[in-house]
Amino acid sequence: MAIVLLLRHGHSTANAAGVLAGWSEGVGLTDTGRGQAERVAARLAPLAVVRAVSSPLQRCRETVAVALPGLEAGTDERIGECHYGAWTGRALSEAAKDPLWRTIQDDPGAATFPPSPDYAAESLGQMADRVVAGLRALDAEVEAEHGAAAVWVAVSHGDPIKAVVAEAVGAGIAGLQRVRVDPGTVTAVHITPTRMVLLASNTVEGDLAPLVAVPTAHAAGDSTVGGGEG
């Protein structure tokens, strides 16, 4: 299958304010975030990126416009932010005092966000299932159109990308909080017929070309016993 580069949006106005943006409207990039997206653009420039898909939220759309200015990006709600319900817009310093915070940290599979009349709510498990399934479906589309050596970019958010990384290393939703994904970072994942394989996580600099070379030794997606050949 193709290789996807997962790009977390750059530093946003919500990051600066210390609030949980969720699906709030009007949350864009700060100057710091635009600078991060520009650095990603330089890293992506040598690659033949065949497709870009973004979360519908403003901070992601702004990021992909800077990071891949020559490629028209579509949007897909399946890779959008977690639906935080009544926690949307809440200060993280206040959220940390809520008993649900400890569940999120210690047993994320049991964490469901409270309902809200204004914002949808889901569990972290539902978010992870949505994002992983959506990413697999998009990856299959890319491979069908461009071949198994294709490289594409998905621009998303911290928790969704953490869910993909946790899935790739076999930790599942229980391992969500063992993963760190900072604003403006690139994570590389190879989605094979049998599993997701993590190639790199939370990178901020460096040549991306070695990470997107599709291994050919095992067409079924099996990993080499004892490690890679390179």
Coordinates of N, CA and C in Angstrom, one line a residue:
M1 N 0.8 -1.2 0.0 CA 0.0 0.0 0.0 C 0.9 1.2 0.0
A2 N 0.3 2.4 -0.2 CA 1.0 3.7 -0.3 C 1.5 4.1 1.1
I3 N 2.3 5.1 1.1 CA 2.8 5.7 2.3 C 2.2 7.0 2.6
V4 N 1.7 7.2 3.8 CA 1.1 8.5 4.2 C 2.0 9.2 5.1
L5 N 2.1 10.5 4.9 CA 2.8 11.4 5.8 C 1.7 12.2 6.6
L6 N 1.7 11.9 7.8 CA 0.7 12.6 8.7 C 1.3 13.9 9.2
L7 N 0.7 15.0 8.9 CA 1.1 16.3 9.3 C 0.2 16.9 10.3
R8 N 0.7 17.2 11.5 CA -0.2 17.9 12.4 C -0.2 19.4 12.1
H9 N -1.3 20.0 12.1 CA -1.4 21.4 11.8 C -0.4 22.2 12.7
G10 N 0.0 23.4 12.2 CA 0.9 24.2 12.9 C 0.3 24.8 14.2
H11 N 1.2 25.4 15.0 CA 0.7 26.1 16.2 C -0.4 27.0 15.9
S12 N -1.5 26.9 16.7 CA -2.7 27.6 16.4 C -3.0 28.6 17.5
T13 N -4.0 29.5 17.3 CA -4.4 30.4 18.3 C -5.0 29.7 19.5
A14 N -5.5 28.6 19.4 CA -6.0 27.8 20.5 C -4.8 27.2 21.3
N15 N -3.8 26.8 20.6 CA -2.6 26.3 21.3 C -2.0 27.5 22.1
A16 N -2.0 28.6 21.6 CA -1.4 29.8 22.2 C -2.2 30.2 23.5
A17 N -3.6 30.0 23.4 CA -4.4 30.3 24.5 C -4.6 29.2 25.5
G18 N -4.1 28.0 25.2 CA -4.2 26.9 26.1 C -5.6 26.4 26.3
V19 N -6.4 26.3 25.2 CA -7.7 25.8 25.2 C -7.9 24.6 24.3
L20 N -8.8 23.8 24.5 CA -9.1 22.6 23.7 C -10.0 23.1 22.6
A21 N -9.5 23.3 21.4 CA -10.2 23.9 20.3 C -11.3 23.0 19.8
G22 N -11.1 21.7 19.6 CA -12.0 20.8 19.1 C -12.5 21.3 17.7
W23 N -13.8 21.3 17.5 CA -14.4 21.7 16.2 C -14.8 23.1 16.3
S24 N -14.3 23.9 17.1 CA -14.6 25.4 17.2 C -14.2 26.0 15.8
E25 N -15.0 27.0 15.4 CA -14.6 27.7 14.2 C -13.7 28.9 14.5
G26 N -13.0 29.4 13.5 CA -12.2 30.5 13.7 C -10.8 30.3 14.4
V27 N -10.4 29.1 14.4 CA -9.1 28.8 15.1 C -8.1 28.6 13.9
G28 N -7.2 29.6 13.8 CA -6.2 29.6 12.7 C -4.8 29.5 13.2
L29 N -3.9 29.6 12.3 CA -2.5 29.5 12.7 C -1.9 30.8 13.2
T30 N -1.0 30.7 14.2 CA -0.2 31.8 14.6 C 1.0 32.0 13.7
D31 N 1.8 33.1 13.9 CA 3.0 33.2 13.1 C 3.9 32.1 13.3
T32 N 4.0 31.5 14.5 CA 4.8 30.3 14.8 C 4.3 29.2 13.9
G33 N 3.0 29.0 13.9 CA 2.4 27.9 13.1 C 2.7 28.0 11.6
R34 N 2.6 29.3 11.1 CA 2.9 29.5 9.7 C 4.4 29.2 9.4
G35 N 5.2 29.5 10.3 CA 6.7 29.2 10.2 C 6.9 27.7 10.2
Q36 N 6.2 27.0 11.0 CA 6.3 25.5 11.0 C 5.8 24.9 9.7
A37 N 4.7 25.4 9.2 CA 4.2 24.9 7.9 C 5.2 25.2 6.8
E38 N 5.9 26.4 6.8 CA 6.9 26.7 5.8 C 8.1 25.7 5.9
R39 N 8.5 25.3 7.1 CA 9.6 24.4 7.2 C 9.1 23.0 6.7
V40 N 7.9 22.6 6.9 CA 7.4 21.4 6.3 C 7.4 21.5 4.8
A41 N 7.0 22.6 4.2 CA 7.0 22.8 2.8 C 8.4 22.5 2.2
A42 N 9.4 23.0 2.9 CA 10.8 22.7 2.4 C 11.1 21.2 2.5
R43 N 10.6 20.5 3.5 CA 10.9 19.1 3.6 C 10.1 18.3 2.6
L44 N 8.9 18.7 2.2 CA 8.1 18.0 1.3 C 8.5 18.3 -0.2
A45 N 9.1 19.4 -0.4 CA 9.4 19.9 -1.8 C 10.1 18.8 -2.7
P46 N 11.1 18.1 -2.1 CA 11.8 17.1 -3.0 C 10.9 15.8 -3.3
L47 N 9.8 15.7 -2.6 CA 9.0 14.5 -2.8 C 7.9 14.6 -3.9
A48 N 7.5 13.5 -4.5 CA 6.4 13.6 -5.5 C 5.2 13.2 -4.7
V49 N 4.6 14.2 -4.0 CA 3.4 13.9 -3.3 C 2.2 13.9 -4.3
V50 N 1.4 12.8 -4.3 CA 0.4 12.7 -5.3 C -1.0 13.2 -4.8
R51 N -1.2 13.3 -3.5 CA -2.5 13.8 -3.0 C -2.3 14.3 -1.6
A52 N -3.1 15.3 -1.3 CA -3.2 15.8 0.1 C -4.7 15.9 0.5
V53 N -4.9 15.4 1.7 CA -6.2 15.5 2.3 C -6.1 16.1 3.7
S54 N -7.0 17.0 4.0 CA -7.0 17.8 5.2 C -8.2 17.6 6.0
S55 N -8.1 17.7 7.3 CA -9.2 17.9 8.2 C -9.9 19.1 7.7
P56 N -11.3 19.2 7.9 CA -12.0 20.4 7.4 C -11.7 21.6 8.2
L57 N -11.1 21.5 9.3 CA -10.9 22.6 10.3 C -9.9 23.6 9.8
Q58 N -10.1 24.9 10.1 CA -9.3 26.0 9.5 C -7.8 25.9 9.7
R59 N -7.4 25.5 10.9 CA -6.0 25.4 11.2 C -5.3 24.3 10.3
C60 N -6.0 23.3 9.9 CA -5.4 22.3 9.0 C -5.4 22.8 7.6
R61 N -6.5 23.4 7.2 CA -6.6 23.9 5.8 C -5.5 25.0 5.6
E62 N -5.2 25.8 6.6 CA -4.2 26.8 6.5 C -2.8 26.2 6.4
T63 N -2.6 25.1 7.2 CA -1.3 24.4 7.2 C -1.0 23.8 5.8
V64 N -2.0 23.1 5.3 CA -1.8 22.4 4.0 C -1.6 23.4 2.9
A65 N -2.2 24.5 2.9 CA -2.0 25.6 1.9 C -0.6 26.1 1.9
V66 N 0.0 26.2 3.0 CA 1.4 26.6 3.1 C 2.4 25.5 2.8
A67 N 2.1 24.3 3.4 CA 3.0 23.2 3.2 C 3.1 22.6 1.8
L68 N 1.9 22.6 1.1 CA 1.8 22.1 -0.2 C 1.1 23.1 -1.1
P69 N 1.8 24.2 -1.4 CA 1.1 25.3 -2.1 C 0.7 24.9 -3.6
G70 N 1.4 24.0 -4.2 CA 1.1 23.6 -5.6 C 0.1 22.5 -5.7
L71 N -0.4 22.0 -4.6 CA -1.3 20.8 -4.7 C -2.7 21.2 -4.0
E72 N -3.7 21.0 -4.8 CA -5.1 21.3 -4.3 C -5.5 20.2 -3.3
A73 N -5.8 20.5 -2.1 CA -6.1 19.5 -1.1 C -7.6 19.4 -0.9
G74 N -8.0 18.2 -0.8 CA -9.4 17.9 -0.4 C -9.6 17.9 1.1
T75 N -10.8 17.8 1.6 CA -11.0 17.7 3.0 C -11.8 16.4 3.3
D76 N -11.6 15.9 4.5 CA -12.4 14.7 4.9 C -12.6 14.7 6.4
E77 N -13.8 14.6 6.8 CA -14.2 14.7 8.2 C -13.7 13.5 9.0
R78 N -13.4 12.4 8.3 CA -12.9 11.2 9.0 C -11.6 11.4 9.6
I79 N -10.8 12.3 9.1 CA -9.5 12.6 9.8 C -9.5 13.9 10.6
G80 N -10.7 14.4 10.9 CA -10.9 15.6 11.6 C -10.6 15.3 13.1
E81 N -10.6 16.4 13.9 CA -10.3 16.4 15.3 C -11.3 15.5 16.1
C82 N -10.9 15.1 17.2 CA -11.9 14.4 18.1 C -13.0 15.4 18.5
H83 N -14.2 14.8 18.6 CA -15.4 15.6 19.0 C -15.4 15.6 20.5
Y84 N -15.1 16.7 21.1 CA -14.9 16.9 22.5 C -16.2 17.3 23.3
G85 N -17.3 17.5 22.5 CA -18.5 17.8 23.2 C -18.4 19.0 24.1
A86 N -18.8 18.9 25.4 CA -18.9 20.0 26.3 C -17.5 20.5 26.7
W87 N -16.5 19.7 26.4 CA -15.1 20.1 26.6 C -14.6 21.1 25.6
T88 N -15.3 21.3 24.5 CA -14.8 22.1 23.4 C -14.7 23.6 23.9
G89 N -13.5 24.2 23.7 CA -13.3 25.5 24.1 C -12.8 25.7 25.5
R90 N -12.7 24.6 26.2 CA -12.4 24.6 27.6 C -10.9 24.8 27.8
A91 N -10.5 25.6 28.8 CA -9.1 25.8 29.2 C -8.6 24.5 29.7
L92 N -7.4 24.1 29.1 CA -6.8 22.8 29.5 C -6.4 22.8 31.0
S93 N -6.1 24.0 31.6 CA -5.8 24.0 33.0 C -7.0 23.7 33.9
E94 N -8.2 24.0 33.4 CA -9.5 23.7 34.1 C -9.8 22.2 33.8
A95 N -9.6 21.8 32.6 CA -9.9 20.4 32.2 C -9.1 19.4 33.1
A96 N -7.9 19.8 33.4 CA -7.0 18.9 34.2 C -7.5 18.6 35.6
K97 N -8.4 19.5 36.0 CA -9.0 19.3 37.4 C -10.2 18.4 37.4
D98 N -10.7 18.1 36.2 CA -11.9 17.2 36.0 C -11.5 15.7 36.2
P99 N -12.3 14.9 36.9 CA -12.0 13.5 37.1 C -11.8 12.8 35.8
L100 N -12.5 13.2 34.7 CA -12.4 12.6 33.4 C -10.9 12.7 32.9
W101 N -10.2 13.7 33.3 CA -8.9 13.9 32.8 C -8.0 12.7 33.2
R102 N -8.2 12.1 34.4 CA -7.4 11.0 34.8 C -7.7 9.8 34.0
T103 N -9.0 9.6 33.6 CA -9.4 8.5 32.8 C -8.8 8.6 31.4
I104 N -8.8 9.8 30.9 CA -8.1 10.1 29.6 C -6.7 9.7 29.6
Q105 N -6.0 10.0 30.7 CA -4.6 9.7 30.8 C -4.3 8.3 31.1
D106 N -5.0 7.6 31.9 CA -4.7 6.3 32.4 C -5.5 5.2 31.8
D107 N -6.6 5.5 31.2 CA -7.5 4.4 30.6 C -8.2 5.1 29.4
P108 N -7.5 5.6 28.4 CA -8.2 6.3 27.4 C -9.3 5.6 26.7
G109 N -9.3 4.2 26.6 CA -10.4 3.5 26.0 C -11.7 3.6 26.8
A110 N -11.6 4.1 28.0 CA -12.9 4.2 28.8 C -13.4 5.7 28.8
A111 N -12.7 6.6 28.1 CA -13.0 8.0 28.1 C -14.0 8.4 27.0
T112 N -15.1 8.9 27.5 CA -16.1 9.5 26.6 C -16.4 11.0 27.0
F113 N -16.4 11.9 26.0 CA -16.5 13.3 26.3 C -18.0 13.6 26.6
P114 N -18.3 14.5 27.5 CA -19.7 14.8 27.8 C -20.4 15.5 26.7
P115 N -21.7 15.3 26.6 CA -22.5 15.8 25.5 C -22.6 17.4 25.6
S116 N -23.0 18.0 24.5 CA -23.1 19.4 24.5 C -24.2 19.7 23.4
P117 N -25.0 20.8 23.7 CA -26.0 21.2 22.7 C -25.4 21.8 21.4
D118 N -24.1 22.2 21.5 CA -23.5 22.9 20.5 C -22.4 22.1 19.7
Y119 N -21.9 21.1 20.3 CA -20.8 20.3 19.7 C -21.0 18.8 19.9
A120 N -20.7 18.1 18.8 CA -20.8 16.6 18.9 C -19.8 16.1 19.9
A121 N -20.1 14.9 20.5 CA -19.3 14.3 21.5 C -19.0 12.8 21.1
E122 N -17.8 12.3 21.3 CA -17.5 10.9 21.1 C -16.5 10.5 22.1
S123 N -16.3 9.2 22.1 CA -15.3 8.6 23.0 C -13.9 8.6 22.2
L124 N -12.9 8.5 23.0 CA -11.6 8.4 22.3 C -11.5 7.2 21.4
G125 N -12.1 6.1 21.9 CA -12.1 4.9 21.1 C -12.9 5.1 19.8
Q126 N -14.0 5.8 19.8 CA -14.7 6.1 18.6 C -13.9 7.0 17.6
M127 N -13.2 7.9 18.2 CA -12.3 8.8 17.4 C -11.3 8.0 16.7
A128 N -10.6 7.1 17.5 CA -9.5 6.3 16.9 C -10.1 5.4 15.8
D129 N -11.2 4.7 16.0 CA -11.8 3.9 15.0 C -12.1 4.6 13.7
R130 N -12.7 5.8 13.9 CA -13.0 6.7 12.8 C -11.8 7.1 11.9
V131 N -10.8 7.5 12.6 CA -9.6 8.0 12.0 C -8.8 6.9 11.3
V132 N -8.6 5.8 12.0 CA -7.9 4.7 11.4 C -8.6 4.1 10.2
A133 N -9.9 3.9 10.3 CA -10.7 3.4 9.2 C -10.6 4.4 8.0
G134 N -10.8 5.7 8.3 CA -10.8 6.7 7.3 C -9.4 6.7 6.6
L135 N -8.3 6.6 7.3 CA -7.0 6.7 6.7 C -6.8 5.5 5.8
R136 N -7.2 4.3 6.3 CA -7.1 3.1 5.5 C -7.8 3.2 4.1
A137 N -9.1 3.8 4.2 CA -9.9 3.9 3.0 C -9.2 4.9 2.0
L138 N -8.7 6.0 2.6 CA -8.1 7.0 1.7 C -6.8 6.5 1.1
D139 N -6.0 5.7 1.9 CA -4.8 5.1 1.4 C -5.1 4.2 0.2
A140 N -6.2 3.4 0.4 CA -6.5 2.4 -0.7 C -6.9 3.2 -2.0
E141 N -7.6 4.3 -1.8 CA -7.9 5.1 -3.0 C -6.6 5.6 -3.7
V142 N -5.7 6.1 -2.9 CA -4.4 6.6 -3.4 C -3.7 5.5 -4.2
E143 N -3.6 4.3 -3.6 CA -2.9 3.3 -4.2 C -3.6 2.8 -5.5
A144 N -4.9 2.8 -5.5 CA -5.6 2.4 -6.7 C -5.4 3.3 -7.8
E145 N -5.2 4.6 -7.5 CA -5.0 5.6 -8.6 C -3.6 5.8 -8.9
H146 N -2.7 5.7 -8.0 CA -1.3 6.1 -8.2 C -0.3 5.0 -8.0
G147 N -0.7 3.8 -7.5 CA 0.3 2.7 -7.3 C 0.8 2.6 -5.9
A148 N 1.5 1.4 -5.7 CA 1.9 1.1 -4.3 C 3.1 2.0 -3.8
A149 N 3.8 2.6 -4.8 CA 4.9 3.5 -4.4 C 4.5 4.9 -4.1
A150 N 3.2 5.2 -4.1 CA 2.7 6.6 -4.0 C 2.9 7.1 -2.6
V151 N 3.1 8.4 -2.5 CA 3.3 9.1 -1.2 C 2.2 10.2 -1.2
W152 N 1.4 10.2 -0.1 CA 0.4 11.3 0.1 C 0.5 11.8 1.5
V153 N -0.2 13.0 1.7 CA -0.2 13.7 2.9 C -1.6 13.8 3.5
A154 N -1.7 13.5 4.8 CA -2.9 13.8 5.5 C -2.6 14.8 6.6
V155 N -3.4 15.9 6.6 CA -3.2 16.9 7.6 C -4.3 16.8 8.7
S156 N -3.9 16.6 9.9 CA -4.8 16.3 10.9 C -4.4 16.9 12.3
H157 N -4.8 16.3 13.4 CA -4.7 16.9 14.7 C -3.9 16.0 15.6
G158 N -3.6 16.5 16.8 CA -2.8 15.7 17.8 C -3.4 14.3 18.1
D159 N -4.6 14.3 18.7 CA -5.2 13.0 19.1 C -5.4 12.1 18.0
P160 N -6.0 12.5 16.8 CA -6.1 11.6 15.7 C -4.8 10.9 15.2
I161 N -3.7 11.8 15.1 CA -2.5 11.2 14.7 C -1.9 10.3 15.8
K162 N -2.0 10.6 17.0 CA -1.6 9.8 18.1 C -2.3 8.4 18.0
A163 N -3.6 8.4 17.7 CA -4.4 7.2 17.6 C -3.8 6.3 16.4
V164 N -3.4 6.9 15.3 CA -2.8 6.2 14.2 C -1.4 5.6 14.6
V165 N -0.6 6.3 15.3 CA 0.7 5.8 15.8 C 0.5 4.7 16.7
A166 N -0.5 4.8 17.7 CA -0.7 3.8 18.7 C -1.2 2.5 18.0
E167 N -2.0 2.6 16.9 CA -2.5 1.5 16.1 C -1.3 0.9 15.4
A168 N -0.4 1.7 14.8 CA 0.7 1.2 14.1 C 1.7 0.4 14.9
V169 N 1.9 0.7 16.2 CA 2.8 0.0 17.0 C 2.1 -1.1 17.8
G170 N 0.8 -1.3 17.6 CA 0.1 -2.4 18.2 C -0.4 -2.1 19.6
A171 N -0.3 -0.9 20.0 CA -0.8 -0.5 21.3 C -2.3 -0.3 21.4
G172 N -2.9 0.1 20.3 CA -4.3 0.4 20.3 C -4.7 1.6 21.1
I173 N -5.9 1.8 21.4 CA -6.4 3.0 22.1 C -5.8 3.1 23.5
A174 N -5.4 1.9 24.1 CA -4.8 1.9 25.4 C -3.5 2.7 25.5
G175 N -2.8 2.7 24.3 CA -1.5 3.3 24.2 C -1.5 4.8 23.7
L176 N -2.7 5.4 23.7 CA -2.8 6.7 23.1 C -1.9 7.7 23.8
Q177 N -1.9 7.7 25.1 CA -1.1 8.7 25.8 C 0.3 8.4 26.0
R178 N 0.8 7.3 25.3 CA 2.2 7.0 25.2 C 2.8 7.6 24.0
V179 N 2.1 8.4 23.2 CA 2.5 9.0 22.0 C 2.5 10.5 22.1
R180 N 3.5 11.1 21.5 CA 3.6 12.6 21.5 C 3.6 13.0 20.0
V181 N 2.7 14.0 19.7 CA 2.6 14.5 18.4 C 2.5 16.0 18.5
D182 N 3.5 16.8 18.2 CA 3.6 18.2 18.4 C 3.1 19.0 17.1
P183 N 2.7 20.2 17.3 CA 2.2 21.0 16.1 C 3.3 21.1 15.1
G184 N 3.0 21.0 13.8 CA 3.9 21.1 12.7 C 4.8 20.0 12.5
T185 N 4.6 18.8 13.1 CA 5.4 17.7 12.9 C 4.9 16.7 11.9
V186 N 5.8 15.9 11.3 CA 5.5 14.9 10.3 C 5.7 13.5 10.8
T187 N 4.7 12.7 10.7 CA 4.8 11.3 11.1 C 4.6 10.4 9.8
A188 N 5.4 9.4 9.6 CA 5.3 8.6 8.4 C 4.8 7.2 8.7
V189 N 3.8 6.7 8.0 CA 3.2 5.4 8.2 C 3.0 4.7 6.9
H190 N 3.4 3.4 6.9 CA 3.1 2.6 5.7 C 2.0 1.7 6.1
I191 N 0.9 1.8 5.3 CA -0.3 1.0 5.6 C -0.3 -0.2 4.6
T192 N -0.1 -1.4 5.2 CA 0.1 -2.6 4.4 C -1.3 -3.4 4.5
P193 N -1.4 -4.4 3.7 CA -2.7 -5.2 3.7 C -2.9 -5.9 5.1
T194 N -1.8 -6.1 5.9 CA -2.0 -6.8 7.2 C -1.9 -5.9 8.4
R195 N -1.2 -4.7 8.2 CA -1.0 -3.9 9.4 C -0.5 -2.5 9.0
M196 N -0.5 -1.6 10.0 CA 0.1 -0.3 9.8 C 1.6 -0.4 10.3
V197 N 2.5 0.2 9.7 CA 3.9 0.1 10.1 C 4.4 1.6 10.3
L198 N 4.9 1.9 11.5 CA 5.4 3.2 11.8 C 6.8 3.4 11.3
L199 N 7.0 4.4 10.4 CA 8.3 4.6 9.8 C 9.1 5.7 10.6
A200 N 8.3 6.7 11.1 CA 8.9 7.8 11.9 C 7.8 8.6 12.5
S201 N 8.1 9.2 13.7 CA 7.0 9.8 14.4 C 7.5 11.2 14.9
N202 N 6.7 12.2 14.8 CA 6.9 13.5 15.5 C 8.2 14.2 15.0
T203 N 8.5 14.1 13.7 CA 9.7 14.6 13.2 C 9.5 16.1 12.9
V204 N 10.6 16.9 13.1 CA 10.5 18.3 12.8 C 11.5 18.8 11.8
E205 N 12.5 17.9 11.5 CA 13.5 18.3 10.5 C 14.0 17.0 9.9
G206 N 14.9 17.1 8.8 CA 15.5 16.0 8.2 C 14.9 15.6 6.9
D207 N 15.6 14.8 6.1 CA 15.3 14.3 4.8 C 14.2 13.3 4.9
L208 N 13.1 13.5 4.3 CA 11.9 12.6 4.3 C 12.1 11.4 3.3
A209 N 12.9 11.6 2.3 CA 13.0 10.6 1.2 C 13.3 9.2 1.7
P210 N 14.2 9.0 2.6 CA 14.5 7.6 3.0 C 13.3 6.9 3.7
L211 N 12.4 7.7 4.3 CA 11.2 7.2 5.0 C 10.1 6.7 4.1
V212 N 10.1 7.3 2.8 CA 9.0 7.0 2.0 C 9.4 6.0 0.8
A213 N 10.5 5.3 1.0 CA 10.9 4.3 0.0 C 10.1 3.0 0.4
V214 N 9.2 2.6 -0.4 CA 8.3 1.5 -0.1 C 9.2 0.2 -0.2
P215 N 9.2 -0.6 0.9 CA 9.9 -1.9 0.9 C 9.3 -2.8 -0.1
T216 N 10.2 -3.5 -0.9 CA 9.6 -4.4 -1.9 C 9.9 -5.9 -1.6
A217 N 10.6 -6.2 -0.5 CA 11.0 -7.6 -0.3 C 9.8 -8.5 0.1
H218 N 8.8 -7.8 0.7 CA 7.6 -8.6 1.3 C 6.4 -7.9 0.8
A219 N 5.8 -8.4 -0.3 CA 4.6 -7.8 -0.9 C 3.4 -7.8 0.0
A220 N 3.4 -8.8 0.9 CA 2.2 -8.9 1.8 C 2.3 -7.9 3.0
G221 N 3.4 -7.1 3.1 CA 3.5 -6.2 4.1 C 4.2 -6.7 5.4
D222 N 4.8 -7.9 5.3 CA 5.5 -8.5 6.4 C 6.8 -7.7 6.6
S223 N 7.2 -7.6 7.9 CA 8.5 -7.0 8.2 C 9.6 -8.0 8.1
T224 N 10.8 -7.5 7.9 CA 12.0 -8.4 7.8 C 12.3 -8.9 9.2
V225 N 12.5 -10.2 9.3 CA 12.9 -10.8 10.6 C 14.3 -10.3 10.9
G226 N 14.6 -9.7 12.1 CA 15.9 -9.3 12.4 C 16.1 -7.8 12.1
G227 N 15.2 -7.2 11.4 CA 15.3 -5.8 11.1 C 15.4 -5.5 9.6
G228 N 15.5 -4.3 9.2 CA 15.5 -3.9 7.8 C 16.8 -4.3 7.1
E229 N 16.7 -4.1 5.7 CA 17.9 -4.5 4.9 C 18.8 -3.3 4.7
G230 N 18.3 -2.1 4.9 CA 19.1 -0.9 4.6 C 20.1 -0.5 5.6

